[in-house]
mmCIF file with all atom_site columns, C-alpha atoms in Angstrom:
data_model
loop_
_atom_site.group_PDB
_atom_site.id
_atom_site.type_symbol
_atom_site.label_atom_id
_atom_site.label_alt_id
_atom_site.label_comp_id
_atom_site.label_asym_id
_atom_site.label_entity_id
_atom_site.label_seq_id
_atom_site.pdbx_PDB_ins_code
_atom_site.Cartn_x
_atom_site.Cartn_y
_atom_site.Cartn_z
_atom_site.occupancy
_atom_site.B_iso_or_equiv
_atom_site.pdbx_formal_charge
_atom_site.auth_seq_id
_atom_site.auth_comp_id
_atom_site.auth_asym_id
_atom_site.auth_atom_id
_atom_site.pdbx_PDB_model_num
ATOM 1   C CA . MET A 1 1   ? 9.577   142.088 7.413  1.00 0.00 ? 1162 MET A CA 1
ATOM 2   C CA . MET A 1 2   ? 9.285   141.435 3.745  1.00 0.00 ? 1163 MET A CA 1
ATOM 3   C CA . ASP A 1 3   ? 12.670  143.010 3.172  1.00 0.00 ? 1164 ASP A CA 1
ATOM 4   C CA . THR A 1 4   ? 14.455  140.510 5.394  1.00 0.00 ? 1165 THR A CA 1
ATOM 5   C CA . PHE A 1 5   ? 13.293  137.607 3.239  1.00 0.00 ? 1166 PHE A CA 1
ATOM 6   C CA . ARG A 1 6   ? 14.453  139.331 0.066  1.00 0.00 ? 1167 ARG A CA 1
ATOM 7   C CA . LYS A 1 7   ? 17.871  139.898 1.492  1.00 0.00 ? 1168 LYS A CA 1
ATOM 8   C CA . MET A 1 8   ? 18.440  136.188 2.265  1.00 0.00 ? 1169 MET A CA 1
ATOM 9   C CA . PRO A 1 9   ? 21.030  134.608 0.031  1.00 0.00 ? 1170 PRO A CA 1
ATOM 10  C CA . PRO A 1 10  ? 19.722  132.168 -2.561 1.00 0.00 ? 1171 PRO A CA 1
ATOM 11  C CA . LEU A 1 11  ? 19.637  128.532 -1.498 1.00 0.00 ? 1172 LEU A CA 1
ATOM 12  C CA . SER A 1 12  ? 22.638  126.491 -2.353 1.00 0.00 ? 1173 SER A CA 1
ATOM 13  C CA . LYS A 1 13  ? 22.247  123.663 -4.846 1.00 0.00 ? 1174 LYS A CA 1
ATOM 14  C CA . PHE A 1 14  ? 22.391  121.116 -2.050 1.00 0.00 ? 1175 PHE A CA 1
ATOM 15  C CA . ALA A 1 15  ? 19.686  122.827 -0.011 1.00 0.00 ? 1176 ALA A CA 1
ATOM 16  C CA . ARG A 1 16  ? 17.467  123.127 -3.104 1.00 0.00 ? 1177 ARG A CA 1
ATOM 17  C CA . ALA A 1 17  ? 17.937  119.431 -3.888 1.00 0.00 ? 1178 ALA A CA 1
ATOM 18  C CA . ALA A 1 18  ? 17.170  118.475 -0.290 1.00 0.00 ? 1179 ALA A CA 1
ATOM 19  C CA . LYS A 1 19  ? 14.076  120.661 -0.262 1.00 0.00 ? 1180 LYS A CA 1
ATOM 20  C CA . THR A 1 20  ? 12.849  119.097 -3.499 1.00 0.00 ? 1181 THR A CA 1
ATOM 21  C CA . PHE A 1 21  ? 13.612  115.590 -2.239 1.00 0.00 ? 1182 PHE A CA 1
ATOM 22  C CA . PHE A 1 22  ? 11.657  116.024 0.984  1.00 0.00 ? 1183 PHE A CA 1
ATOM 23  C CA . ARG A 1 23  ? 8.646   117.488 -0.817 1.00 0.00 ? 1184 ARG A CA 1
ATOM 24  C CA . LYS A 1 24  ? 8.294   114.477 -3.096 1.00 0.00 ? 1185 LYS A CA 1
ATOM 25  C CA . GLU A 1 25  ? 5.740   111.902 -2.094 1.00 0.00 ? 1186 GLU A CA 1
ATOM 26  C CA . ASP A 1 26  ? 7.152   109.044 -4.181 1.00 0.00 ? 1187 ASP A CA 1
ATOM 27  C CA . GLY A 1 27  ? 7.770   105.927 -2.098 1.00 0.00 ? 1188 GLY A CA 1
ATOM 28  C CA . THR A 1 28  ? 5.536   106.789 0.845  1.00 0.00 ? 1189 THR A CA 1
ATOM 29  C CA . SER A 1 29  ? 3.585   103.557 0.389  1.00 0.00 ? 1190 SER A CA 1
ATOM 30  C CA . THR A 1 30  ? 6.884   101.639 0.440  1.00 0.00 ? 1191 THR A CA 1
ATOM 31  C CA . ILE A 1 31  ? 7.726   103.102 3.822  1.00 0.00 ? 1192 ILE A CA 1
ATOM 32  C CA . GLU A 1 32  ? 4.323   102.167 5.198  1.00 0.00 ? 1193 GLU A CA 1
ATOM 33  C CA . PHE A 1 33  ? 4.646   98.668  3.741  1.00 0.00 ? 1194 PHE A CA 1
ATOM 34  C CA . MET A 1 34  ? 8.063   98.189  5.331  1.00 0.00 ? 1195 MET A CA 1
ATOM 35  C CA . MET A 1 35  ? 6.687   99.322  8.671  1.00 0.00 ? 1196 MET A CA 1
ATOM 36  C CA . VAL A 1 36  ? 3.781   96.830  8.515  1.00 0.00 ? 1197 VAL A CA 1
ATOM 37  C CA . LEU A 1 37  ? 5.694   93.875  6.969  1.00 0.00 ? 1198 LEU A CA 1
ATOM 38  C CA . PRO A 1 38  ? 7.434   92.668  10.193 1.00 0.00 ? 1199 PRO A CA 1
ATOM 39  C CA . ALA A 1 39  ? 4.142   92.571  12.102 1.00 0.00 ? 1200 ALA A CA 1
ATOM 40  C CA . ALA A 1 40  ? 2.417   90.751  9.235  1.00 0.00 ? 1201 ALA A CA 1
ATOM 41  C CA . MET A 1 41  ? 5.249   88.203  9.018  1.00 0.00 ? 1202 MET A CA 1
ATOM 42  C CA . PHE A 1 42  ? 5.116   87.701  12.798 1.00 0.00 ? 1203 PHE A CA 1
ATOM 43  C CA . PHE A 1 43  ? 1.410   86.836  12.609 1.00 0.00 ? 1204 PHE A CA 1
ATOM 44  C CA . PHE A 1 44  ? 1.872   84.679  9.497  1.00 0.00 ? 1205 PHE A CA 1
ATOM 45  C CA . THR A 1 45  ? 4.657   82.564  11.016 1.00 0.00 ? 1206 THR A CA 1
ATOM 46  C CA . ALA A 1 46  ? 2.847   82.245  14.358 1.00 0.00 ? 1207 ALA A CA 1
ATOM 47  C CA . THR A 1 47  ? -0.337  81.167  12.586 1.00 0.00 ? 1208 THR A CA 1
ATOM 48  C CA . TYR A 1 48  ? 1.482   78.675  10.387 1.00 0.00 ? 1209 TYR A CA 1
ATOM 49  C CA . GLU A 1 49  ? 3.407   77.088  13.275 1.00 0.00 ? 1210 GLU A CA 1
ATOM 50  C CA . SER A 1 50  ? 0.365   76.861  15.549 1.00 0.00 ? 1211 SER A CA 1
ATOM 51  C CA . GLY A 1 51  ? -1.638  75.400  12.654 1.00 0.00 ? 1212 GLY A CA 1
ATOM 52  C CA . MET A 1 52  ? 0.982   72.692  12.109 1.00 0.00 ? 1213 MET A CA 1
ATOM 53  C CA . MET A 1 53  ? 1.070   71.928  15.829 1.00 0.00 ? 1214 MET A CA 1
ATOM 54  C CA . GLY A 1 54  ? -2.712  71.669  15.925 1.00 0.00 ? 1215 GLY A CA 1
ATOM 55  C CA . LEU A 1 55  ? -2.851  69.483  12.829 1.00 0.00 ? 1216 LEU A CA 1
ATOM 56  C CA . ARG A 1 56  ? -0.214  67.117  14.176 1.00 0.00 ? 1217 ARG A CA 1
ATOM 57  C CA . SER A 1 57  ? -1.967  66.944  17.531 1.00 0.00 ? 1218 SER A CA 1
ATOM 58  C CA . VAL A 1 58  ? -5.340  66.162  15.940 1.00 0.00 ? 1219 VAL A CA 1
ATOM 59  C CA . MET A 1 59  ? -3.832  63.464  13.706 1.00 0.00 ? 1220 MET A CA 1
ATOM 60  C CA . LEU A 1 60  ? -1.992  61.860  16.644 1.00 0.00 ? 1221 LEU A CA 1
ATOM 61  C CA . GLU A 1 61  ? -5.221  61.860  18.684 1.00 0.00 ? 1222 GLU A CA 1
ATOM 62  C CA . ARG A 1 62  ? -7.122  60.360  15.751 1.00 0.00 ? 1223 ARG A CA 1
ATOM 63  C CA . GLY A 1 63  ? -4.477  57.681  15.218 1.00 0.00 ? 1224 GLY A CA 1
ATOM 64  C CA . VAL A 1 64  ? -4.630  56.678  18.877 1.00 0.00 ? 1225 VAL A CA 1
ATOM 65  C CA . ASP A 1 65  ? -8.452  56.684  18.898 1.00 0.00 ? 1226 ASP A CA 1
ATOM 66  C CA . VAL A 1 66  ? -8.758  54.575  15.729 1.00 0.00 ? 1227 VAL A CA 1
ATOM 67  C CA . THR A 1 67  ? -6.161  52.117  17.019 1.00 0.00 ? 1228 THR A CA 1
ATOM 68  C CA . VAL A 1 68  ? -7.789  51.798  20.446 1.00 0.00 ? 1229 VAL A CA 1
ATOM 69  C CA . ARG A 1 69  ? -11.145 51.227  18.764 1.00 0.00 ? 1230 ARG A CA 1
ATOM 70  C CA . GLN A 1 70  ? -9.663  48.340  16.776 1.00 0.00 ? 1231 GLN A CA 1
ATOM 71  C CA . VAL A 1 71  ? -8.285  46.832  19.980 1.00 0.00 ? 1232 VAL A CA 1
ATOM 72  C CA . ARG A 1 72  ? -11.499 47.407  21.922 1.00 0.00 ? 1233 ARG A CA 1
ATOM 73  C CA . ILE A 1 73  ? -13.790 45.721  19.376 1.00 0.00 ? 1234 ILE A CA 1
ATOM 74  C CA . GLY A 1 74  ? -11.426 42.786  19.064 1.00 0.00 ? 1235 GLY A CA 1
ATOM 75  C CA . ALA A 1 75  ? -10.333 43.374  15.460 1.00 0.00 ? 1236 ALA A CA 1
ATOM 76  C CA . LEU A 1 76  ? -6.728  42.848  16.565 1.00 0.00 ? 1237 LEU A CA 1
ATOM 77  C CA . GLU A 1 77  ? -6.021  39.646  18.415 1.00 0.00 ? 1238 GLU A CA 1
ATOM 78  C CA . SER A 1 78  ? -3.209  40.045  20.952 1.00 0.00 ? 1239 SER A CA 1
ATOM 79  C CA . PRO A 1 79  ? -1.758  43.258  19.501 1.00 0.00 ? 1240 PRO A CA 1
ATOM 80  C CA . THR A 1 80  ? 1.924   43.925  19.996 1.00 0.00 ? 1241 THR A CA 1
ATOM 81  C CA . HIS A 1 81  ? 3.662   47.212  20.592 1.00 0.00 ? 1242 HIS A CA 1
ATOM 82  C CA . ALA A 1 82  ? 4.890   47.272  16.980 1.00 0.00 ? 1243 ALA A CA 1
ATOM 83  C CA . ASP A 1 83  ? 1.405   46.531  15.612 1.00 0.00 ? 1244 ASP A CA 1
ATOM 84  C CA . LEU A 1 84  ? -0.217  49.386  17.503 1.00 0.00 ? 1245 LEU A CA 1
ATOM 85  C CA . LYS A 1 85  ? 2.561   51.796  16.662 1.00 0.00 ? 1246 LYS A CA 1
ATOM 86  C CA . GLN A 1 86  ? 2.274   50.911  12.959 1.00 0.00 ? 1247 GLN A CA 1
ATOM 87  C CA . MET A 1 87  ? -1.507  51.406  13.034 1.00 0.00 ? 1248 MET A CA 1
ATOM 88  C CA . ILE A 1 88  ? -1.155  54.808  14.683 1.00 0.00 ? 1249 ILE A CA 1
ATOM 89  C CA . CYS A 1 89  ? 1.455   55.860  12.143 1.00 0.00 ? 1250 CYS A CA 1
ATOM 90  C CA . ASP A 1 90  ? -0.686  54.633  9.233  1.00 0.00 ? 1251 ASP A CA 1
ATOM 91  C CA . VAL A 1 91  ? -3.634  56.735  10.381 1.00 0.00 ? 1252 VAL A CA 1
ATOM 92  C CA . ALA A 1 92  ? -1.552  59.765  11.413 1.00 0.00 ? 1253 ALA A CA 1
ATOM 93  C CA . SER A 1 93  ? 0.372   59.893  8.154  1.00 0.00 ? 1254 SER A CA 1
ATOM 94  C CA . ILE A 1 94  ? 1.169   63.591  8.525  1.00 0.00 ? 1255 ILE A CA 1
ATOM 95  C CA . ILE A 1 95  ? 3.605   62.878  11.362 1.00 0.00 ? 1256 ILE A CA 1
ATOM 96  C CA . PRO A 1 96  ? 7.148   62.950  9.932  1.00 0.00 ? 1257 PRO A CA 1
ATOM 97  C CA . ASN A 1 97  ? 9.317   59.902  10.752 1.00 0.00 ? 1258 ASN A CA 1
ATOM 98  C CA . CYS A 1 98  ? 6.434   58.538  12.772 1.00 0.00 ? 1259 CYS A CA 1
ATOM 99  C CA . MET A 1 99  ? 7.919   55.153  13.652 1.00 0.00 ? 1260 MET A CA 1
ATOM 100 C CA . GLU A 1 100 ? 11.056  56.832  15.065 1.00 0.00 ? 1261 GLU A CA 1
ATOM 101 C CA . SER A 1 101 ? 9.378   59.761  16.804 1.00 0.00 ? 1262 SER A CA 1
ATOM 102 C CA . VAL A 1 102 ? 6.410   58.108  18.533 1.00 0.00 ? 1263 VAL A CA 1
ATOM 103 C CA . LYS A 1 103 ? 6.650   56.218  21.817 1.00 0.00 ? 1264 LYS A CA 1
ATOM 104 C CA . LEU A 1 104 ? 3.728   54.201  23.188 1.00 0.00 ? 1265 LEU A CA 1
ATOM 105 C CA . GLU A 1 105 ? 2.872   53.181  26.721 1.00 0.00 ? 1266 GLU A CA 1
ATOM 106 C CA . MET A 1 106 ? 0.186   50.693  27.717 1.00 0.00 ? 1267 MET A CA 1
ATOM 107 C CA . ILE A 1 107 ? -0.664  51.020  31.399 1.00 0.00 ? 1268 ILE A CA 1
ATOM 108 C CA . ARG A 1 108 ? -3.083  48.906  33.458 1.00 0.00 ? 1269 ARG A CA 1
ATOM 109 C CA . ARG A 1 109 ? -5.220  50.788  35.986 1.00 0.00 ? 1270 ARG A CA 1
ATOM 110 C CA . ASP A 1 110 ? -7.578  49.491  38.626 1.00 0.00 ? 1271 ASP A CA 1
ATOM 111 C CA . PRO A 1 111 ? -10.875 51.438  38.375 1.00 0.00 ? 1272 PRO A CA 1
ATOM 112 C CA . ARG A 1 112 ? -11.802 50.515  41.957 1.00 0.00 ? 1273 ARG A CA 1
ATOM 113 C CA . ASN A 1 113 ? -8.526  51.804  43.392 1.00 0.00 ? 1274 ASN A CA 1
ATOM 114 C CA . TRP A 1 114 ? -7.760  54.601  40.972 1.00 0.00 ? 1275 TRP A CA 1
ATOM 115 C CA . THR A 1 115 ? -4.324  56.136  40.776 1.00 0.00 ? 1276 THR A CA 1
ATOM 116 C CA . PRO A 1 116 ? -3.900  58.828  38.157 1.00 0.00 ? 1277 PRO A CA 1
ATOM 117 C CA . VAL A 1 117 ? -1.605  58.306  35.203 1.00 0.00 ? 1278 VAL A CA 1
ATOM 118 C CA . SER A 1 118 ? 1.519   60.428  35.459 1.00 0.00 ? 1279 SER A CA 1
ATOM 119 C CA . THR A 1 119 ? 1.357   63.678  33.524 1.00 0.00 ? 1280 THR A CA 1
ATOM 120 C CA . GLU A 1 120 ? 5.109   63.501  32.929 1.00 0.00 ? 1281 GLU A CA 1
ATOM 121 C CA . LYS A 1 121 ? 5.836   63.213  29.210 1.00 0.00 ? 1282 LYS A CA 1
ATOM 122 C CA . ASP A 1 122 ? 7.680   60.017  28.391 1.00 0.00 ? 1283 ASP A CA 1
ATOM 123 C CA . CYS A 1 123 ? 8.900   60.505  24.834 1.00 0.00 ? 1284 CYS A CA 1
ATOM 124 C CA . VAL A 1 124 ? 11.585  59.227  22.513 1.00 0.00 ? 1285 VAL A CA 1
ATOM 125 C CA . ASP A 1 125 ? 15.081  60.436  23.382 1.00 0.00 ? 1286 ASP A CA 1
ATOM 126 C CA . ARG A 1 126 ? 16.833  61.312  20.115 1.00 0.00 ? 1287 ARG A CA 1
ATOM 127 C CA . SER A 1 127 ? 20.239  61.417  21.755 1.00 0.00 ? 1288 SER A CA 1
ATOM 128 C CA . ASP A 1 128 ? 19.915  57.771  22.826 1.00 0.00 ? 1289 ASP A CA 1
ATOM 129 C CA . ASP A 1 129 ? 20.358  55.311  19.939 1.00 0.00 ? 1290 ASP A CA 1
ATOM 130 C CA . SER A 1 130 ? 19.235  52.273  21.939 1.00 0.00 ? 1291 SER A CA 1
ATOM 131 C CA . GLU A 1 131 ? 15.677  50.964  21.953 1.00 0.00 ? 1292 GLU A CA 1
ATOM 132 C CA . PRO A 1 132 ? 13.645  52.881  24.550 1.00 0.00 ? 1293 PRO A CA 1
ATOM 133 C CA . VAL A 1 133 ? 12.290  51.087  27.587 1.00 0.00 ? 1294 VAL A CA 1
ATOM 134 C CA . VAL A 1 134 ? 8.545   50.879  27.139 1.00 0.00 ? 1295 VAL A CA 1
ATOM 135 C CA . ASN A 1 135 ? 5.924   50.433  29.837 1.00 0.00 ? 1296 ASN A CA 1
ATOM 136 C CA . TRP A 1 136 ? 3.816   47.810  28.052 1.00 0.00 ? 1297 TRP A CA 1
ATOM 137 C CA . THR A 1 137 ? 1.242   45.627  29.768 1.00 0.00 ? 1298 THR A CA 1
ATOM 138 C CA . ILE A 1 138 ? -1.360  43.616  27.879 1.00 0.00 ? 1299 ILE A CA 1
ATOM 139 C CA . GLY A 1 139 ? -4.470  43.509  30.006 1.00 0.00 ? 1300 GLY A CA 1
ATOM 140 C CA . GLY A 1 140 ? -6.681  40.601  30.897 1.00 0.00 ? 1301 GLY A CA 1
ATOM 141 C CA . ASN A 1 141 ? -10.458 40.270  31.179 1.00 0.00 ? 1302 ASN A CA 1
ATOM 142 C CA . ASN A 1 142 ? -12.160 43.486  32.326 1.00 0.00 ? 1303 ASN A CA 1
ATOM 143 C CA . ASP A 1 143 ? -8.888  45.345  32.882 1.00 0.00 ? 1304 ASP A CA 1
ATOM 144 C CA . LEU A 1 144 ? -8.912  49.095  32.361 1.00 0.00 ? 1305 LEU A CA 1
ATOM 145 C CA . MET A 1 145 ? -6.037  49.961  30.024 1.00 0.00 ? 1306 MET A CA 1
ATOM 146 C CA . VAL A 1 146 ? -4.599  53.378  29.183 1.00 0.00 ? 1307 VAL A CA 1
ATOM 147 C CA . LEU A 1 147 ? -2.715  53.797  25.910 1.00 0.00 ? 1308 LEU A CA 1
ATOM 148 C CA . ARG A 1 148 ? -0.549  56.892  25.759 1.00 0.00 ? 1309 ARG A CA 1
ATOM 149 C CA . ALA A 1 149 ? 1.371   58.028  22.691 1.00 0.00 ? 1310 ALA A CA 1
ATOM 150 C CA . CYS A 1 150 ? 4.035   60.702  22.848 1.00 0.00 ? 1311 CYS A CA 1
ATOM 151 C CA . ALA A 1 151 ? 5.386   62.129  19.594 1.00 0.00 ? 1312 ALA A CA 1
ATOM 152 C CA . ILE A 1 152 ? 8.283   64.564  19.269 1.00 0.00 ? 1313 ILE A CA 1
ATOM 153 C CA . PHE A 1 153 ? 8.633   67.139  16.513 1.00 0.00 ? 1314 PHE A CA 1
ATOM 154 C CA . ASP A 1 154 ? 10.988  69.785  15.261 1.00 0.00 ? 1315 ASP A CA 1
ATOM 155 C CA . PRO A 1 155 ? 9.209   73.122  14.832 1.00 0.00 ? 1316 PRO A CA 1
ATOM 156 C CA . VAL A 1 156 ? 8.599   73.989  11.177 1.00 0.00 ? 1317 VAL A CA 1
ATOM 157 C CA . LEU A 1 157 ? 9.596   77.596  11.843 1.00 0.00 ? 1318 LEU A CA 1
ATOM 158 C CA . PRO A 1 158 ? 11.777  77.430  14.975 1.00 0.00 ? 1319 PRO A CA 1
ATOM 159 C CA . THR A 1 159 ? 12.400  81.177  15.047 1.00 0.00 ? 1320 THR A CA 1
ATOM 160 C CA . SER A 1 160 ? 8.699   82.084  14.989 1.00 0.00 ? 1321 SER A CA 1
ATOM 161 C CA . ALA A 1 161 ? 7.112   83.167  18.245 1.00 0.00 ? 1322 ALA A CA 1
ATOM 162 C CA . VAL A 1 162 ? 5.103   79.961  18.628 1.00 0.00 ? 1323 VAL A CA 1
ATOM 163 C CA . GLY A 1 163 ? 7.951   77.683  17.510 1.00 0.00 ? 1324 GLY A CA 1
ATOM 164 C CA . ALA A 1 164 ? 10.387  79.305  19.915 1.00 0.00 ? 1325 ALA A CA 1
ATOM 165 C CA . ALA A 1 165 ? 7.915   79.152  22.805 1.00 0.00 ? 1326 ALA A CA 1
ATOM 166 C CA . ALA A 1 166 ? 6.936   75.518  22.205 1.00 0.00 ? 1327 ALA A CA 1
ATOM 167 C CA . GLN A 1 167 ? 10.374  73.968  21.921 1.00 0.00 ? 1328 GLN A CA 1
ATOM 168 C CA . ASP A 1 168 ? 12.449  72.780  24.839 1.00 0.00 ? 1329 ASP A CA 1
ATOM 169 C CA . ALA A 1 169 ? 16.204  73.167  25.344 1.00 0.00 ? 1330 ALA A CA 1
ATOM 170 C CA . SER A 1 170 ? 16.958  70.521  22.712 1.00 0.00 ? 1331 SER A CA 1
ATOM 171 C CA . GLY A 1 171 ? 14.878  72.324  20.073 1.00 0.00 ? 1332 GLY A CA 1
ATOM 172 C CA . ILE A 1 172 ? 11.903  69.942  19.920 1.00 0.00 ? 1333 ILE A CA 1
ATOM 173 C CA . TYR A 1 173 ? 8.356   69.872  21.232 1.00 0.00 ? 1334 TYR A CA 1
ATOM 174 C CA . ALA A 1 174 ? 6.223   66.925  22.285 1.00 0.00 ? 1335 ALA A CA 1
ATOM 175 C CA . LEU A 1 175 ? 2.563   66.120  21.800 1.00 0.00 ? 1336 LEU A CA 1
ATOM 176 C CA . VAL A 1 176 ? 0.777   63.510  23.904 1.00 0.00 ? 1337 VAL A CA 1
ATOM 177 C CA . ALA A 1 177 ? -2.417  61.626  23.070 1.00 0.00 ? 1338 ALA A CA 1
ATOM 178 C CA . THR A 1 178 ? -4.123  59.364  25.591 1.00 0.00 ? 1339 THR A CA 1
ATOM 179 C CA . SER A 1 179 ? -6.997  56.938  25.281 1.00 0.00 ? 1340 SER A CA 1
ATOM 180 C CA . SER A 1 180 ? -8.391  54.246  27.512 1.00 0.00 ? 1341 SER A CA 1
ATOM 181 C CA . PHE A 1 181 ? -10.424 51.099  27.043 1.00 0.00 ? 1342 PHE A CA 1
ATOM 182 C CA . VAL A 1 182 ? -11.599 48.053  28.927 1.00 0.00 ? 1343 VAL A CA 1
ATOM 183 C CA . VAL A 1 183 ? -10.476 44.640  27.752 1.00 0.00 ? 1344 VAL A CA 1
ATOM 184 C CA . GLU A 1 184 ? -13.651 42.757  26.960 1.00 0.00 ? 1345 GLU A CA 1
ATOM 185 C CA . PRO A 1 185 ? -14.023 39.284  28.426 1.00 0.00 ? 1346 PRO A CA 1
ATOM 186 C CA . TYR A 1 186 ? -13.036 36.760  25.824 1.00 0.00 ? 1347 TYR A CA 1
ATOM 187 C CA . GLN A 1 187 ? -13.865 33.528  27.700 1.00 0.00 ? 1348 GLN A CA 1
#
């Protein structure tokens, strides 16, 4: 058996170079890094996008809550749509183009004959340049009022898993914040 190995012709230069190349261990960490990098980037972009969505949602909720508190305690006398929208945008300063991307609704509800508020999102339509029609009712004494704010956003990373899942056909996603209060008797 030993004689058959001795009789084999010497390796060609190409075969020797290939054998040497495949025995080297240089660059093995690069291969592992390149195998792990796509998964790490997937998790990074998903985390970043979901963090931005959460932050925007929390700030919109806070803006609506602070504004409703000001209305409820009577700090704002006869607030207008523009006043409330400006207050929300001042508090939720992280929302980009807040005055153009937030739509408010003020809805009166009868607590004794309750009908739920629609869960349908009523947001700003970017394709329509006209002023949106707003459901806005200023309540009277002891009226139960629901203030709903809908804000639209472009995903920060639209190709990330979370950004792609959150956006609709037009490439945006909407966040809704709702708060309610009772108009205190003023006379």
